[in-house]
XYZ file of C-alpha atoms in Angstrom:
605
model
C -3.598 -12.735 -97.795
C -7.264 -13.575 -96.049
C -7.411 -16.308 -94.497
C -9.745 -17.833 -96.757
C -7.955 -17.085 -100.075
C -5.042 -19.045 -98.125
C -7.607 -22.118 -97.406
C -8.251 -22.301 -101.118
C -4.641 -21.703 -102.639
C -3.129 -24.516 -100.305
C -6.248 -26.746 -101.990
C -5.624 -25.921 -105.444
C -1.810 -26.833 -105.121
C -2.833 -30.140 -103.461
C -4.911 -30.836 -106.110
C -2.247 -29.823 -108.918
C 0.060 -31.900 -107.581
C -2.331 -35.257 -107.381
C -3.009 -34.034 -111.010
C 0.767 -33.869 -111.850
C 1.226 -37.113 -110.121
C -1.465 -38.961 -111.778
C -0.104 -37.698 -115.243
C 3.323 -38.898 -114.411
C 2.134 -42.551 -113.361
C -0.044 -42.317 -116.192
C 2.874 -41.323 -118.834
C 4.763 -44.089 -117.037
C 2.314 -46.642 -117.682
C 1.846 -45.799 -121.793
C 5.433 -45.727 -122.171
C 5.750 -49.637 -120.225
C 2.845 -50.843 -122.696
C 5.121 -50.183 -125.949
C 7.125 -53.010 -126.972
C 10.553 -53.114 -127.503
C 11.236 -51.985 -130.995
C 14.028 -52.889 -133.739
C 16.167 -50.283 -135.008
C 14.893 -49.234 -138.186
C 17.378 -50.401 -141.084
C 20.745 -50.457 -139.929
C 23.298 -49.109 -141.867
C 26.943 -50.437 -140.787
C 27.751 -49.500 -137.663
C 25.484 -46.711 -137.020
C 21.475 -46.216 -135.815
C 18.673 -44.409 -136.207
C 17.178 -42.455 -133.343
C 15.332 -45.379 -130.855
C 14.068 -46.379 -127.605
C 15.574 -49.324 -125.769
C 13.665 -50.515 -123.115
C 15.553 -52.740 -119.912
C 12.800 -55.190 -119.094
C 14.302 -55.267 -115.496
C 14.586 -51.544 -114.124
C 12.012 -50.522 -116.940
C 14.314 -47.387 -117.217
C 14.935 -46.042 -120.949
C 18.274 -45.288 -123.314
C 17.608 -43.220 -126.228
C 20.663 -43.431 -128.927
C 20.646 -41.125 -131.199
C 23.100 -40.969 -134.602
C 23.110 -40.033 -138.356
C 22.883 -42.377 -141.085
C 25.343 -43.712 -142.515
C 25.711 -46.445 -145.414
C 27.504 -50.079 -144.407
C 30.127 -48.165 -142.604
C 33.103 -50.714 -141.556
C 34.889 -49.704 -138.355
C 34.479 -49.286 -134.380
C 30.482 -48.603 -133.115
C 29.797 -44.603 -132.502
C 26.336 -45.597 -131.265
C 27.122 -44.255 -127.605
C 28.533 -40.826 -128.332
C 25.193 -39.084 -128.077
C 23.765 -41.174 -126.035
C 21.820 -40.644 -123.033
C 21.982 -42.755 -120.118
C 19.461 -42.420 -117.417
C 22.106 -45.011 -114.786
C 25.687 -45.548 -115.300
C 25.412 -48.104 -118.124
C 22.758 -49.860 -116.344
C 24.867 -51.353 -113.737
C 27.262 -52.466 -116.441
C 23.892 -54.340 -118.277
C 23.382 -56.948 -115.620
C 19.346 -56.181 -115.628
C 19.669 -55.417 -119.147
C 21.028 -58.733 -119.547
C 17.802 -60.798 -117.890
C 16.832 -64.008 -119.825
C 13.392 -64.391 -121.421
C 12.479 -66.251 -118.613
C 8.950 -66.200 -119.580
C 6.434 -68.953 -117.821
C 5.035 -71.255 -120.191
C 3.997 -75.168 -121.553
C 6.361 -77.160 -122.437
C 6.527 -77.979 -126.479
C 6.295 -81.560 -124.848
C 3.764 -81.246 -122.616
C 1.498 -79.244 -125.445
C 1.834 -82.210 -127.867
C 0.919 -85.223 -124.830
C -2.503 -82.755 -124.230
C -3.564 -83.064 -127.948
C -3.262 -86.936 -127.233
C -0.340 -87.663 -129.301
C 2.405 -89.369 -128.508
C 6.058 -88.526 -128.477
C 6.974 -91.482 -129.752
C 4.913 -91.314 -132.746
C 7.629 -91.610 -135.303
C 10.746 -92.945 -133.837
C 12.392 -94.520 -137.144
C 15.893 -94.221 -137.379
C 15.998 -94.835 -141.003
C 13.719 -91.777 -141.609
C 15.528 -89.635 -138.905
C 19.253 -90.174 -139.553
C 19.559 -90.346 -135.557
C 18.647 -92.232 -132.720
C 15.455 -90.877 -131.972
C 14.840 -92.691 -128.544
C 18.310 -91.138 -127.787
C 17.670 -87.522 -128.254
C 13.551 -87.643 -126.828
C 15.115 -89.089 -123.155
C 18.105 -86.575 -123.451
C 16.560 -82.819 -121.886
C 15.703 -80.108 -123.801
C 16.654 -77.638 -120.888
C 20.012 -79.289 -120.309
C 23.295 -77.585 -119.606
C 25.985 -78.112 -121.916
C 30.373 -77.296 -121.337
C 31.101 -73.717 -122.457
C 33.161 -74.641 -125.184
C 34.447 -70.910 -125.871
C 38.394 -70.348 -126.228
C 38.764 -69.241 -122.717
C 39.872 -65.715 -122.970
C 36.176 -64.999 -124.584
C 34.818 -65.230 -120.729
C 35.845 -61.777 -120.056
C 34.822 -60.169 -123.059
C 32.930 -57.148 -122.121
C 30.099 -55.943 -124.964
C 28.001 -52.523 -124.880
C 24.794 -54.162 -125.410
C 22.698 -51.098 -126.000
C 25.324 -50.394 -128.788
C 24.663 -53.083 -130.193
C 21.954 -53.909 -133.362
C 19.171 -56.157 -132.863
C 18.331 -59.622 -134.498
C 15.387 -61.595 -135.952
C 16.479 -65.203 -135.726
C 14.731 -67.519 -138.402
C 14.620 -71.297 -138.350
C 13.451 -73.253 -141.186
C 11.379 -75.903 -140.418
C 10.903 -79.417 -142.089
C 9.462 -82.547 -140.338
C 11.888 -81.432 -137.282
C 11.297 -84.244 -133.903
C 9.982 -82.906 -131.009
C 13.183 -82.889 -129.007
C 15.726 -81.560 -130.839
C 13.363 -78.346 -131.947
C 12.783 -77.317 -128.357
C 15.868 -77.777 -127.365
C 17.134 -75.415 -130.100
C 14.048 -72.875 -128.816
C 15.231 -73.639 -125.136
C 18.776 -72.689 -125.831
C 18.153 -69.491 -127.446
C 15.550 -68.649 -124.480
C 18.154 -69.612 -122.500
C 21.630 -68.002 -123.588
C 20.133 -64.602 -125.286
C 19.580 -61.616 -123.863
C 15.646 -60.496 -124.772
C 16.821 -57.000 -125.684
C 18.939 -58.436 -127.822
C 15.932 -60.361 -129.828
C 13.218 -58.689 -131.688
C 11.771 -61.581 -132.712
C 11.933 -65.064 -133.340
C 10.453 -66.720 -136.792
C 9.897 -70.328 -137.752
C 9.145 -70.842 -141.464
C 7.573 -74.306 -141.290
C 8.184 -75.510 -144.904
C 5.231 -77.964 -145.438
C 5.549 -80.304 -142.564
C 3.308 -83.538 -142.150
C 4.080 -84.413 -138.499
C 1.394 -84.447 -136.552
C 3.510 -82.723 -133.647
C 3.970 -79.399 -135.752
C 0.421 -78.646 -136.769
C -1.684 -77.961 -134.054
C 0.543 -78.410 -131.131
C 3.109 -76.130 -132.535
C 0.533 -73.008 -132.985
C -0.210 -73.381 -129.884
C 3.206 -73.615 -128.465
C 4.393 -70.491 -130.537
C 1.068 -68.477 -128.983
C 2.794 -68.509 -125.446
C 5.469 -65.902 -126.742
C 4.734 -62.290 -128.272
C 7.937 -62.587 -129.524
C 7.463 -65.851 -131.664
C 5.514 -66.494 -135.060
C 5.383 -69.057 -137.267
C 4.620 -69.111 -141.142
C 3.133 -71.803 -143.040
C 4.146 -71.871 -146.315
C 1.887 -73.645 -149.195
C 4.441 -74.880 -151.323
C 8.034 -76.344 -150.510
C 10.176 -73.584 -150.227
C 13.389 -75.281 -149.657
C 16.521 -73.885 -147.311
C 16.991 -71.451 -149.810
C 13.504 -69.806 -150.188
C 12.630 -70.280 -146.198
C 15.517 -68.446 -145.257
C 14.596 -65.608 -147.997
C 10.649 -65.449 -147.015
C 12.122 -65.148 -143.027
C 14.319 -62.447 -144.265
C 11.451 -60.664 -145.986
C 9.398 -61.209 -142.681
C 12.087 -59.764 -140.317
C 12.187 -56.382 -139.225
C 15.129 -56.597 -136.978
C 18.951 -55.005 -137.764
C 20.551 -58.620 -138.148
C 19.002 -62.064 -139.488
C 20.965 -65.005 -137.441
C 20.003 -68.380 -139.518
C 19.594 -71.390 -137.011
C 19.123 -74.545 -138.795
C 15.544 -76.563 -136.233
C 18.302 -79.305 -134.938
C 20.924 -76.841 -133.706
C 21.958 -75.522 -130.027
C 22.954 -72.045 -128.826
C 25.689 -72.390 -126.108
C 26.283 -69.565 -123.623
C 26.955 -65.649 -124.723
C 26.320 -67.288 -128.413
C 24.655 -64.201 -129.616
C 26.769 -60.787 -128.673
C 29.718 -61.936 -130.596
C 27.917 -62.047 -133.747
C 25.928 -58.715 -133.334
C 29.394 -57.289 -132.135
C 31.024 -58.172 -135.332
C 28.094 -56.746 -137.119
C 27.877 -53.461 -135.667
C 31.612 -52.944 -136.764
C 31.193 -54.584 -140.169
C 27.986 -54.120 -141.602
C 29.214 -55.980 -145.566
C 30.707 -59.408 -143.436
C 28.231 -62.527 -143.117
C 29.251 -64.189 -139.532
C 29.402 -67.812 -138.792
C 29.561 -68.656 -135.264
C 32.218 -71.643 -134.093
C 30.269 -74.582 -134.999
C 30.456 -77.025 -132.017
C 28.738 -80.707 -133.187
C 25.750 -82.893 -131.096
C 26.501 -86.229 -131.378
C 23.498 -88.060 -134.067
C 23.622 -91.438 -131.698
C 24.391 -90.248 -128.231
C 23.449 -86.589 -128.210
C 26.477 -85.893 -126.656
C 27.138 -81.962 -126.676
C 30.736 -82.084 -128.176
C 33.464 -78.923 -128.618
C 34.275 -79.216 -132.677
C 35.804 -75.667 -133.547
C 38.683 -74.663 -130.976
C 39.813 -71.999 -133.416
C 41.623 -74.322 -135.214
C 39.233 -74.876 -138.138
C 37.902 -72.671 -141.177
C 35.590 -73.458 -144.120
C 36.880 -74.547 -147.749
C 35.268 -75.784 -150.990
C 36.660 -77.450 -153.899
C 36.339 -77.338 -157.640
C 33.203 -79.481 -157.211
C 31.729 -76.845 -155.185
C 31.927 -79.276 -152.294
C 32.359 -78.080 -148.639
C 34.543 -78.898 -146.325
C 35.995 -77.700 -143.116
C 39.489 -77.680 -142.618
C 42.806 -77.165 -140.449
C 43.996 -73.211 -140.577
C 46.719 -72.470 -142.118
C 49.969 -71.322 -139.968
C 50.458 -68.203 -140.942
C 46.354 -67.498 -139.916
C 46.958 -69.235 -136.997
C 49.531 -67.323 -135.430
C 47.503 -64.021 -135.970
C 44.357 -66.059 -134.331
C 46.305 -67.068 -131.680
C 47.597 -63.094 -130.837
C 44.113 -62.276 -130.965
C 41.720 -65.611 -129.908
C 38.789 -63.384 -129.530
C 38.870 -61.336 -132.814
C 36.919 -63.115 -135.873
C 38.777 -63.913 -138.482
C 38.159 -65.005 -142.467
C 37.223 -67.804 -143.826
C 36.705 -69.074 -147.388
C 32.919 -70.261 -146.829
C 30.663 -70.254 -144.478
C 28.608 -73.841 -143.720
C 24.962 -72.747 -143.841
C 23.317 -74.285 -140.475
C 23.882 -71.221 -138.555
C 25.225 -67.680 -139.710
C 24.374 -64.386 -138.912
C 23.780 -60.975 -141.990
C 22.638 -57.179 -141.063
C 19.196 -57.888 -142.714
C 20.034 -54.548 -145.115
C 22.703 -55.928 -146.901
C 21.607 -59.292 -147.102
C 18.738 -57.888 -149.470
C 20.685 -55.615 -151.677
C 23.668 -58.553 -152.146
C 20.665 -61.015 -153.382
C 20.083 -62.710 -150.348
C 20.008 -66.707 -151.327
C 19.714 -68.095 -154.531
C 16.429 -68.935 -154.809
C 16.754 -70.883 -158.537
C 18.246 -73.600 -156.436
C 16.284 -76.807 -155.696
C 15.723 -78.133 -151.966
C 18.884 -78.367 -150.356
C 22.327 -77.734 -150.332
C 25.245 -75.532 -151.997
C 24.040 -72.295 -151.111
C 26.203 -71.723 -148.708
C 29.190 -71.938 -151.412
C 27.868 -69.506 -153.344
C 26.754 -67.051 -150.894
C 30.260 -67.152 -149.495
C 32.217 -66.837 -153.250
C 29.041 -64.010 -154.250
C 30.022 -62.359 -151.008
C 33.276 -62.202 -151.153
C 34.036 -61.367 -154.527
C 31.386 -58.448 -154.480
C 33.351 -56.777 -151.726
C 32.127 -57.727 -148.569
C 33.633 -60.512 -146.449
C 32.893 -63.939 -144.702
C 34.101 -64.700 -140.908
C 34.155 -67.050 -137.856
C 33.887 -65.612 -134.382
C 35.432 -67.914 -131.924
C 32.994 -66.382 -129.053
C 29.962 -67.654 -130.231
C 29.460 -71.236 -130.497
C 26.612 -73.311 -131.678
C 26.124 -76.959 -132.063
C 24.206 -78.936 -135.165
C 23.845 -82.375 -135.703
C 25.282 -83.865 -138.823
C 23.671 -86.387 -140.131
C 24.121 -89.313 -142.659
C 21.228 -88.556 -144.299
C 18.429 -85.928 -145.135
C 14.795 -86.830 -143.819
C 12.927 -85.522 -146.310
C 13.059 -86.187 -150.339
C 16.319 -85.117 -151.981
C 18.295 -86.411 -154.909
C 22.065 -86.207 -155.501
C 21.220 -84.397 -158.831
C 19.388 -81.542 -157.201
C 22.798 -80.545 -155.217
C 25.152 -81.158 -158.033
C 22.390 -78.665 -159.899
C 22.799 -76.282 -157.205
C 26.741 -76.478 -157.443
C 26.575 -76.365 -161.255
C 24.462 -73.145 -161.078
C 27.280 -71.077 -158.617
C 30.282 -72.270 -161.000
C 28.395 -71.016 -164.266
C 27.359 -67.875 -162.050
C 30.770 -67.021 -160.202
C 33.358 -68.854 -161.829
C 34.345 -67.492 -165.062
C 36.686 -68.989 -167.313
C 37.544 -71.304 -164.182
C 34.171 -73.190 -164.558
C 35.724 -75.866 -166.671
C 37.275 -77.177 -163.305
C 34.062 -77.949 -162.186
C 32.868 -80.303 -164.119
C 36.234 -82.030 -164.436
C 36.169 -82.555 -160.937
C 32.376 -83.630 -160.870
C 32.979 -87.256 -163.015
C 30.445 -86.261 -165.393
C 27.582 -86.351 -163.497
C 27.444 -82.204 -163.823
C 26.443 -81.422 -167.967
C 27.199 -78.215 -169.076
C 24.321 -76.341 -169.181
C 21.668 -75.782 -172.075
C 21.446 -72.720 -173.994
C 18.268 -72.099 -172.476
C 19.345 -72.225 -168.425
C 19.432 -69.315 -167.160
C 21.997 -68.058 -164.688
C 21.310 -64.289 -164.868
C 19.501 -63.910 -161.617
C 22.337 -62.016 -159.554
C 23.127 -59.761 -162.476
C 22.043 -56.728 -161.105
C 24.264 -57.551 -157.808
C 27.546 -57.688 -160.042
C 26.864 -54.396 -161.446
C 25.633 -52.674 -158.347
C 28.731 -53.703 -156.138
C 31.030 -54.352 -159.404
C 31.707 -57.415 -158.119
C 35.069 -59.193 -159.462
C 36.221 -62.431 -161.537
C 36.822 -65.504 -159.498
C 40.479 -65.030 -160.320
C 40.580 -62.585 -157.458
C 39.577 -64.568 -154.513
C 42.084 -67.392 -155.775
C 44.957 -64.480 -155.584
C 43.375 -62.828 -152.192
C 41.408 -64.968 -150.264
C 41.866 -68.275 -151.700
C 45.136 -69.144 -152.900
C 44.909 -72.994 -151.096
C 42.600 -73.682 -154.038
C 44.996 -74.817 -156.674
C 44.504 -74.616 -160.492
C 45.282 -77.799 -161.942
C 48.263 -77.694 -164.681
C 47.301 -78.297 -168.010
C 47.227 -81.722 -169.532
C 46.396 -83.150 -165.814
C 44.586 -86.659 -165.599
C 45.105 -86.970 -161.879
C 45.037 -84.243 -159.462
C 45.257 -84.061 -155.762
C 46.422 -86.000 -152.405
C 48.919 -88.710 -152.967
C 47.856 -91.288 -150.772
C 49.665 -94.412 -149.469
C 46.830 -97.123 -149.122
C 49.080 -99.208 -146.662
C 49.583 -96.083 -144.207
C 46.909 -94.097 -145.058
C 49.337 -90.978 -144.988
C 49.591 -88.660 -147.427
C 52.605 -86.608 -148.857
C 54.461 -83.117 -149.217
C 57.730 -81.342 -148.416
C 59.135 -80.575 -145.076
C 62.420 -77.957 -144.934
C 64.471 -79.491 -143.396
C 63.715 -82.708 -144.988
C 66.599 -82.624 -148.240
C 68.640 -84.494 -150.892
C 71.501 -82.776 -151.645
C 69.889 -79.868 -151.529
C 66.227 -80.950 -153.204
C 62.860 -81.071 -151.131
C 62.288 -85.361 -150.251
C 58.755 -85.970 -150.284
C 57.555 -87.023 -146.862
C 54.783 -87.920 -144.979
C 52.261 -86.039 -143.487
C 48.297 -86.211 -142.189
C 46.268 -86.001 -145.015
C 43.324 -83.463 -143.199
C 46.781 -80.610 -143.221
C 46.263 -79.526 -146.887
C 49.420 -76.903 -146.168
C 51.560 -80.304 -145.662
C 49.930 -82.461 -147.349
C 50.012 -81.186 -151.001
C 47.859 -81.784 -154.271
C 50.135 -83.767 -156.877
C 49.459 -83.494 -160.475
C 49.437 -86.331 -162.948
C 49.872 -85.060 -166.126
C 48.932 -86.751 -169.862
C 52.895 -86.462 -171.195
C 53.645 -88.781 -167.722
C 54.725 -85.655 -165.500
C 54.213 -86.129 -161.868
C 53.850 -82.581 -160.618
C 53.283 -80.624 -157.400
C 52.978 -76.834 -156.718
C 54.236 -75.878 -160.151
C 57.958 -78.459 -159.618
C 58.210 -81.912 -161.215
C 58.533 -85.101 -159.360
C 62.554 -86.957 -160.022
C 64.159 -89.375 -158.667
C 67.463 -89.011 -156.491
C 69.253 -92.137 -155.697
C 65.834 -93.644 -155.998
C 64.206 -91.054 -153.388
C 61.432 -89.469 -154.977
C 62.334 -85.314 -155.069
C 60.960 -82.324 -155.932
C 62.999 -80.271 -158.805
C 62.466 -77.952 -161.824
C 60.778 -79.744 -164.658
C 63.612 -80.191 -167.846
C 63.491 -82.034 -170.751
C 64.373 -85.596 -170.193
C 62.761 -86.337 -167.326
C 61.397 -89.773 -166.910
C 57.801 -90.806 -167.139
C 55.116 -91.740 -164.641
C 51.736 -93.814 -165.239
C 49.213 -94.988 -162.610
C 48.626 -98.292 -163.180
C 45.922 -99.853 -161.119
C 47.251 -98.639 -157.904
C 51.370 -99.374 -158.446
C 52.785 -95.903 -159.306
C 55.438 -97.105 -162.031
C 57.820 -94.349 -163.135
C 60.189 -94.774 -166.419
C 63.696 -93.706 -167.488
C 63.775 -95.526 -170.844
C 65.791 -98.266 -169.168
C 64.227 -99.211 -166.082
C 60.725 -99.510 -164.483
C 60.363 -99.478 -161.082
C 56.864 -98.762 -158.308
C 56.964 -96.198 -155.533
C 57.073 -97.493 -152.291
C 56.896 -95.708 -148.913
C 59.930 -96.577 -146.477
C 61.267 -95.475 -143.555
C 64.466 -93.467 -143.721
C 67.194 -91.720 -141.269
C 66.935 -88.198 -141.709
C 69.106 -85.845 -139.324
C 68.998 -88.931 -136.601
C 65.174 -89.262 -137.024
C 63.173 -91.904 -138.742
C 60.747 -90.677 -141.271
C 58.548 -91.508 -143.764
C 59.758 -91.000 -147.607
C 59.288 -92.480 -150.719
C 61.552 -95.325 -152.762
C 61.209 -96.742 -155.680
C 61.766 -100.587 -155.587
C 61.322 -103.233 -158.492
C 57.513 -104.055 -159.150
C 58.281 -107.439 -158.154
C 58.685 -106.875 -154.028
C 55.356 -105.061 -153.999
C 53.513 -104.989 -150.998
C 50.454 -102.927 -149.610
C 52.479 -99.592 -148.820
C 53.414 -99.821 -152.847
C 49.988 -99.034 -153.421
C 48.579 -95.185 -153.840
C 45.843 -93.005 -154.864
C 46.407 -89.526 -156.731
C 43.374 -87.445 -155.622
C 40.494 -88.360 -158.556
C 40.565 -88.396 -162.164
C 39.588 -85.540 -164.037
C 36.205 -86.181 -166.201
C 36.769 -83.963 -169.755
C 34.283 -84.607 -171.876
């Protein structure tokens, strides 16, 4: 080849390669300007084809599955997936906070010249407002976690992606950015598409201006004013409709995220795509802000025949699986609404809140019995904890009517022919509905996922919740006023062969049983009758016969036809320890442990 021709082939390969290498750079460079995107609609535990970008080594994963439709069972995302670095160094880059510099929420609200101790009343509050403003909203708090939940290993990229939306009312200063700082904090940003406050017609000054301009700093962050009050119930549904992530996680504004709070949840998720997830709720003290460890897998939602929540002890029997497996989430009842986590799919086709309910309060009741009974499932993860602060009181305008309205609305909805325990149990301030109330607005659910009758969950998931007998006046704990204990059976605990009732702490529902009172003077519990043994109060088959029992003011009298006599509790030797039983004595050496309280009277109409 001349010499020449050799001149000007060497220069056009220099000059293809500084064009190849500008193109690459260049391709680079688009591909780093496009944000990190949700999976489309996720469907169990399966994706769509996406991009995932790691923030830190700005290198790429592309998973790629089929579709599938709320598939339960372990994650396939990674079997076609291709990894450009051996699981990105087991996700420590992948795993880099938000980090992201900004103005304090504090500092905003000082520059538009208002002061954080605007509105400091306790009495509109329900805490000690001083308290929580000089406690930090970057603080550290104890990892409450059950230990073995430490070395829990997740496949991030496997995992679906959440939109986290707080509902905001008339929220202080303090305990909203903490709850912001904490999730900035403990959550992985690959992990969070994006983060939405419905502000549901606040007046404080603190969350107008100063808040748009706080929520500016972050791409990530929006805020939507609404023009009418929405209510928990319709905030959480206009976030949902706003989200565009796999997963909606529901953080109530005073919460607090503790470490590895979100993974759990998204875990459970990816391998259950019907089950609503509550993390462990952990509790901030309303008076010293004290970050305090409530839920040590010990503890699991209930509700009564009021519709009332509670949380309670587990059972044994749950407890001993829980224990074989502390990380695993397990079932519960119902769910407490201030924090909970839904694949954002299924939410919307199983109705999503109840949105004919006023203000506050009972939805999370119903979303757990519609949930449940239309084939999908409610659970507590042990590995993810977050804190809310229960208060005495609700800061903004809300009548005891409007939640026993709410309550009223899931028994007509859910309960069946079982409805008529609810308003026994609700002393007559719930009426029975008009016959122009409606209660038709999660129809179409029941048909679509031929949902169940309420008997079910009593037989499967709820058996604790007993059906009164009929003929019952009284029905529940029996409670000694002068010892504050309540009563049950204990095995080992016999006369001549029959249960003696005992004592036991009134919070262990599983020891400490409901007793029913019943109108023809039967004293009743779990389907056995209440007799007397050499004056030791037994439990026996019911026969004709038996003698009669009336509450009478607080002395529980019972009747043979020849004597009367009041229960008493005493202490007795049984097997060479003392315990406590129940006597009966004459009504004339009464004292304080003679008195007693059987549960609440039933309101019948």
């Amino acid at each position: 080849m001349p010499l020449l021709s050799m001149r000007s082939f060497k220069g056009n390969t220099r000059i293809l390669l500084v064009v190849i290498f500008v193109l690459s750079w260049a391709s680079r460079l688009l591909w780093l300007t496009i944000p990190t995107r949700p999976r489309s609609n996720y469907n169990g535990s399966v994706f769509p084809k996406t991009s995932l970008r790691d923030l830190s080594s700005q290198k790429y994963v592309v998973i790629s599955t089929s579709s599938k439709k709320y598939i339960d069972g372990e994650s396939e995302a990674f079997n076609d997936a291709k990894i450009w670095q051996s699981k990105l160094n087991e996700h420590e880059s992948i795993k880099t906070k938000f980090g992201i510099p900004r103005n304090n929420f504090s500092d905003i609200i000082k520059d538009f010249n208002i002061s954080l101790y605007k509105d400091i009343d306790p009495n509109r509050f329900f805490l000690n407002v001083t308290k929580t403003h000089e406690t930090s909203v970057n603080r550290n708090v104890p990892d409450t976690r059950p230990p073995e939940c430490a070395s829990v290993k997740f496949d991030i990229l496997s995992l679906p992606v959440a939109s986290i939306v707080i509902p905001l009312h008339n929220e202080l200063w303090s305990t909203f950015e903490r709850l912001i700082n904490s999730v900035l904090k403990n959550s992985p940003k690959v992990l969070v598409h994006e983060i939405i406050i419905i502000d549901d017609l606040s007046d404080l000054e603190h969350l107008k201006a100063p808040l748009d301009k706080y929520v500016e700093q972050f791409d990530f962050m929006r805020i939507h004013r609404a023009q009418k009050r929405l209510g928990t119930m319709g905030s959480r549904v206009v976030g949902t409709k706003m989200a565009k992530g796999d997963v909606v996680v529901f953080l109530d504004s005073h919460d607090e995220v503790n470490v590895g709070w979100l993974e759990p949840l998204l875990h459970e998720l990816s391998k259950n795509g019907t089950a609503i997830v509550q993390p462990s709720i952990d509790t901030v003290d309303a008076q010293t802000f004290e970050y305090l460890k409530f839920f040590q897998n010990n503890f699991r939602g209930h509700f009564k025949w009021s519709m009332a929540f509670s949380f309670v002890p587990i059972p044994p029997k749950q407890m001993a699986e829980i224990k074989a497996q502390p990380t695993k989430a397990f079932d519960t009842p119902a769910i407490v609404g201030c924090a909970f986590a839904v694949n954002r799919e299924y939410f919307q086709d199983i109705g999503g809140l109840d949105t004919g309910m006023r203000t506050w309060g009972g939805e999370d009741v119903e979303l757990s019995i519609r949930v449940w009974l239309c084939g999908g499932s409610m659970k507590i993860s042990p590995c993810s904890h977050v804190a809310h602060i229960f208060k005495k009181g609700h800061p903004f305008k809300m009548d005891y009517s409007d939640l026993v309205y709410n309550n009223r609305r899931t028994a007509e909805m859910w309960l069946g022919d079982y409805r008529k325990y609810f308003y026994y149990f609700n002393a007559g301030f719930a009426k029975p509905p008009e016959p122009s109330d409606k209660f038709d607005i999660m129809d179409t659910v029941k048909k679509t996922f031929k949902c169940k009758d309420f008997r079910w969950l009593l037989e499967n998931v709820y058996p604790e919740l007993e059906v009164p007998p009929e003929g019952t006046t009284y029905f529940g704990n029996l409670r000694n006023d002068g010892s504050g204990k309540c009563f049950g059976t204990a095995d080992s605990v016999v006369l001549r062969s029959y249960p003696l009732l005992v004592s036991a702490e009134c919070s262990l529902y599983y020891k400490a049983r409901n007793f029913a009172l019943l109108e023809n003077g039967h004293l009743m519990m779990n389907g056995k009758c209440i007799k007397v043994k050499n004056d030791f109060l037994i439990v026996a088959p019911c026969s004709v016969g038996m003698g009669k029992w009336k509450l009478e003011g607080k002395l529980l009298k019972y009747a043979d036809g020849v004597h009367s006599k009041c229960a008493m509790q005493v202490s007795k030797n049984v097997n060479s320890e003392m315990i406590q039983v129940i006597k009966l004595i004459s009504c004339n050496n009464i004292n304080k442990t003679s008195e007693w309280e059987i549960g609440q009277k039933l309101f019948k109409s």
